[in-house]
Amino acid sequence: MKRALVPGTFDPITSGHLDIITRSTHLADEIIVAVAPSVKKNPLFSLEKRVQLAREATAHLPTVTVVPLEGLLVEFARKMGATAVIKGLRAITDFEYEFQQTALNYEIDPKLETIFIMSPPSYMYLSSSIVREIASMQGPLDNFVPACVQEALREKFGEPASDV
Ligand code: COA
């Protein structure tokens, strides 16, 4: 039984994240989506809300569980019995940062593998901060986030402007 972690801040979870999570289910028997508090990022949504939205967005994936991430990623992976961490790589700009994190994690536990999945071109430009920015200007979100996240963003920022 192979278990892998897909960690992130998920503020909020996007269609790009969902693509990575869905593809991860083909690589491991169980996927644990670990939602980090990321206090330094001053998230828009509370940790509880980010976990709730990730649970709703992945409810159709029977091998996916969503939990809050506690402490260091490497130690959390060990505690959860995960042997690999799976992350999405969108563009070359992600590489430097991911390289540093992976190297640090390797120093702490060389047995924990990190696997990168390339985002498809359609999601390469997508990030949670872009989604938050579009929502703050009441822009269209249909292609970027699942329906439950659209609703949560509308509660925060209001309805999109109508042309009629
Ligand atoms: N599709 C869309 N967006 C994606 C994406 C994808 N496939 N992959 C990443 N992103 C975006 C996110 O939306 C986010 O965008 P934003 O910054 O514009 O809001 C950005 O990439 C960064 O993602 P984030 O989820 O914040 O992840 P991260 O790479 O910064 O790492 C953890 C988060 C949880 C993995 C990391 O902080 C961690 O390991 N924390 C635990 C504590 C720890 O062990 N620290 C030491 C690590 S060496």
Coordinates of N, CA and C and ligand atoms in Angstrom, one line a residue, residues 7-10 14 16-17 20 36 41 69 71-73 87-88 90 97-98 101 104-105 119 126-129 132, ligand 1:
P7 N 1.2 18.3 -0.4 CA 1.1 19.4 0.5 C 0.9 20.8 -0.2
G8 N 0.4 21.7 0.6 CA 0.3 23.1 0.0 C -0.5 24.0 0.9
T9 N -0.6 25.2 0.6 CA -1.4 26.2 1.4 C -2.8 26.2 1.0
F10 N -3.1 26.0 -0.3 CA -4.4 25.8 -0.9 C -5.3 27.0 -0.4
T14 N -7.3 25.3 -6.2 CA -7.6 25.7 -7.6 C -7.8 24.5 -8.5
G16 N -5.9 23.9 -10.9 CA -4.5 23.4 -11.1 C -4.1 22.5 -10.0
H17 N -4.4 22.8 -8.8 CA -4.2 21.8 -7.7 C -4.9 20.5 -7.9
I20 N -3.3 18.2 -10.3 CA -2.2 17.5 -9.7 C -2.7 16.4 -8.7
A36 N -1.3 23.3 4.8 CA -0.4 23.9 5.7 C -1.0 25.2 6.3
K41 N 2.1 33.6 5.4 CA 1.5 34.0 4.1 C 0.2 34.8 4.4
L69 N -1.9 20.1 7.9 CA -0.5 19.7 8.1 C 0.0 20.3 9.4
G71 N 3.3 20.8 11.8 CA 4.8 20.8 12.0 C 5.5 20.6 10.7
L72 N 6.7 20.0 10.7 CA 7.6 19.9 9.5 C 7.0 18.9 8.6
L73 N 7.1 19.2 7.3 CA 6.5 18.3 6.3 C 7.1 16.9 6.4
K87 N 4.4 17.1 -5.8 CA 4.1 18.6 -6.0 C 4.0 18.9 -7.5
G88 N 3.3 19.9 -7.7 CA 3.1 20.4 -9.1 C 4.2 21.3 -9.5
R90 N 4.9 24.2 -12.3 CA 4.2 25.0 -13.3 C 5.2 25.5 -14.4
Y97 N 12.8 27.4 -6.2 CA 12.2 27.3 -4.9 C 11.9 25.8 -4.5
E98 N 11.4 25.1 -5.4 CA 11.1 23.7 -5.1 C 12.4 22.9 -4.9
Q101 N 13.5 23.5 -1.3 CA 12.7 22.8 -0.3 C 13.0 21.3 -0.4
L104 N 16.3 20.5 1.2 CA 16.2 20.6 2.7 C 15.5 19.4 3.3
N105 N 14.4 19.0 2.6 CA 13.6 17.8 3.1 C 14.5 16.6 3.0
S119 N 2.5 20.7 -14.6 CA 1.2 21.2 -14.8 C 1.0 21.2 -16.3
L126 N -1.7 29.6 -13.6 CA -2.7 29.7 -12.5 C -2.0 29.6 -11.1
S127 N -2.4 30.5 -10.2 CA -2.0 30.4 -8.8 C -3.1 30.9 -7.9
S128 N -3.0 30.5 -6.6 CA -4.1 30.9 -5.7 C -4.1 32.5 -5.6
S129 N -2.9 33.1 -5.7 CA -3.0 34.6 -5.5 C -3.7 35.2 -6.8
R132 N -7.3 34.9 -6.1 CA -7.8 35.8 -5.1 C -7.9 37.2 -5.7
Ligands
COA1 N1 -1.6 24.7 -9.7 C1 -1.9 25.9 -9.3 N2 -1.2 26.6 -8.4 C2 -0.2 26.0 -7.9 C3 0.2 24.7 -8.2 C4 -0.6 24.0 -9.2 N3 -0.3 22.8 -9.6 N4 1.3 24.4 -7.5 C5 1.6 25.4 -6.7 N5 0.7 26.4 -7.0 C6 0.7 27.8 -6.4 C7 -0.1 28.0 -5.2 O1 -1.4 28.3 -5.5 C8 0.6 29.1 -4.5 O2 0.2 30.3 -5.1 P1 0.3 31.7 -4.4 O3 1.6 31.8 -3.7 O4 0.2 32.7 -5.6 O5 -0.8 31.8 -3.5 C9 2.1 28.9 -4.8 O6 2.1 28.0 -5.9 C10 2.8 28.3 -3.7 O7 2.1 27.2 -3.2 P2 1.9 26.8 -1.7 O8 0.7 25.9 -1.6 O9 2.0 27.9 -0.8 O10 3.1 25.8 -1.5 P3 4.6 26.0 -1.2 O11 5.4 25.4 -2.4 O12 5.0 27.4 -0.8 O13 4.8 25.0 0.0 C11 4.3 23.6 1.9 C12 3.9 24.8 1.0 C13 3.2 23.3 2.8 C14 4.7 22.4 1.1 C15 5.6 24.1 2.7 O14 5.4 25.4 3.2 C16 5.9 23.2 3.8 O15 6.5 22.1 3.6 N6 5.4 23.5 5.0 C17 5.6 22.7 6.2 C18 6.7 23.2 7.1 C19 8.0 22.8 6.6 O16 8.3 21.6 6.6 N7 8.9 23.7 6.2 C20 10.2 23.4 5.7 C21 10.1 23.1 4.2 S1 11.7 22.9 3.6

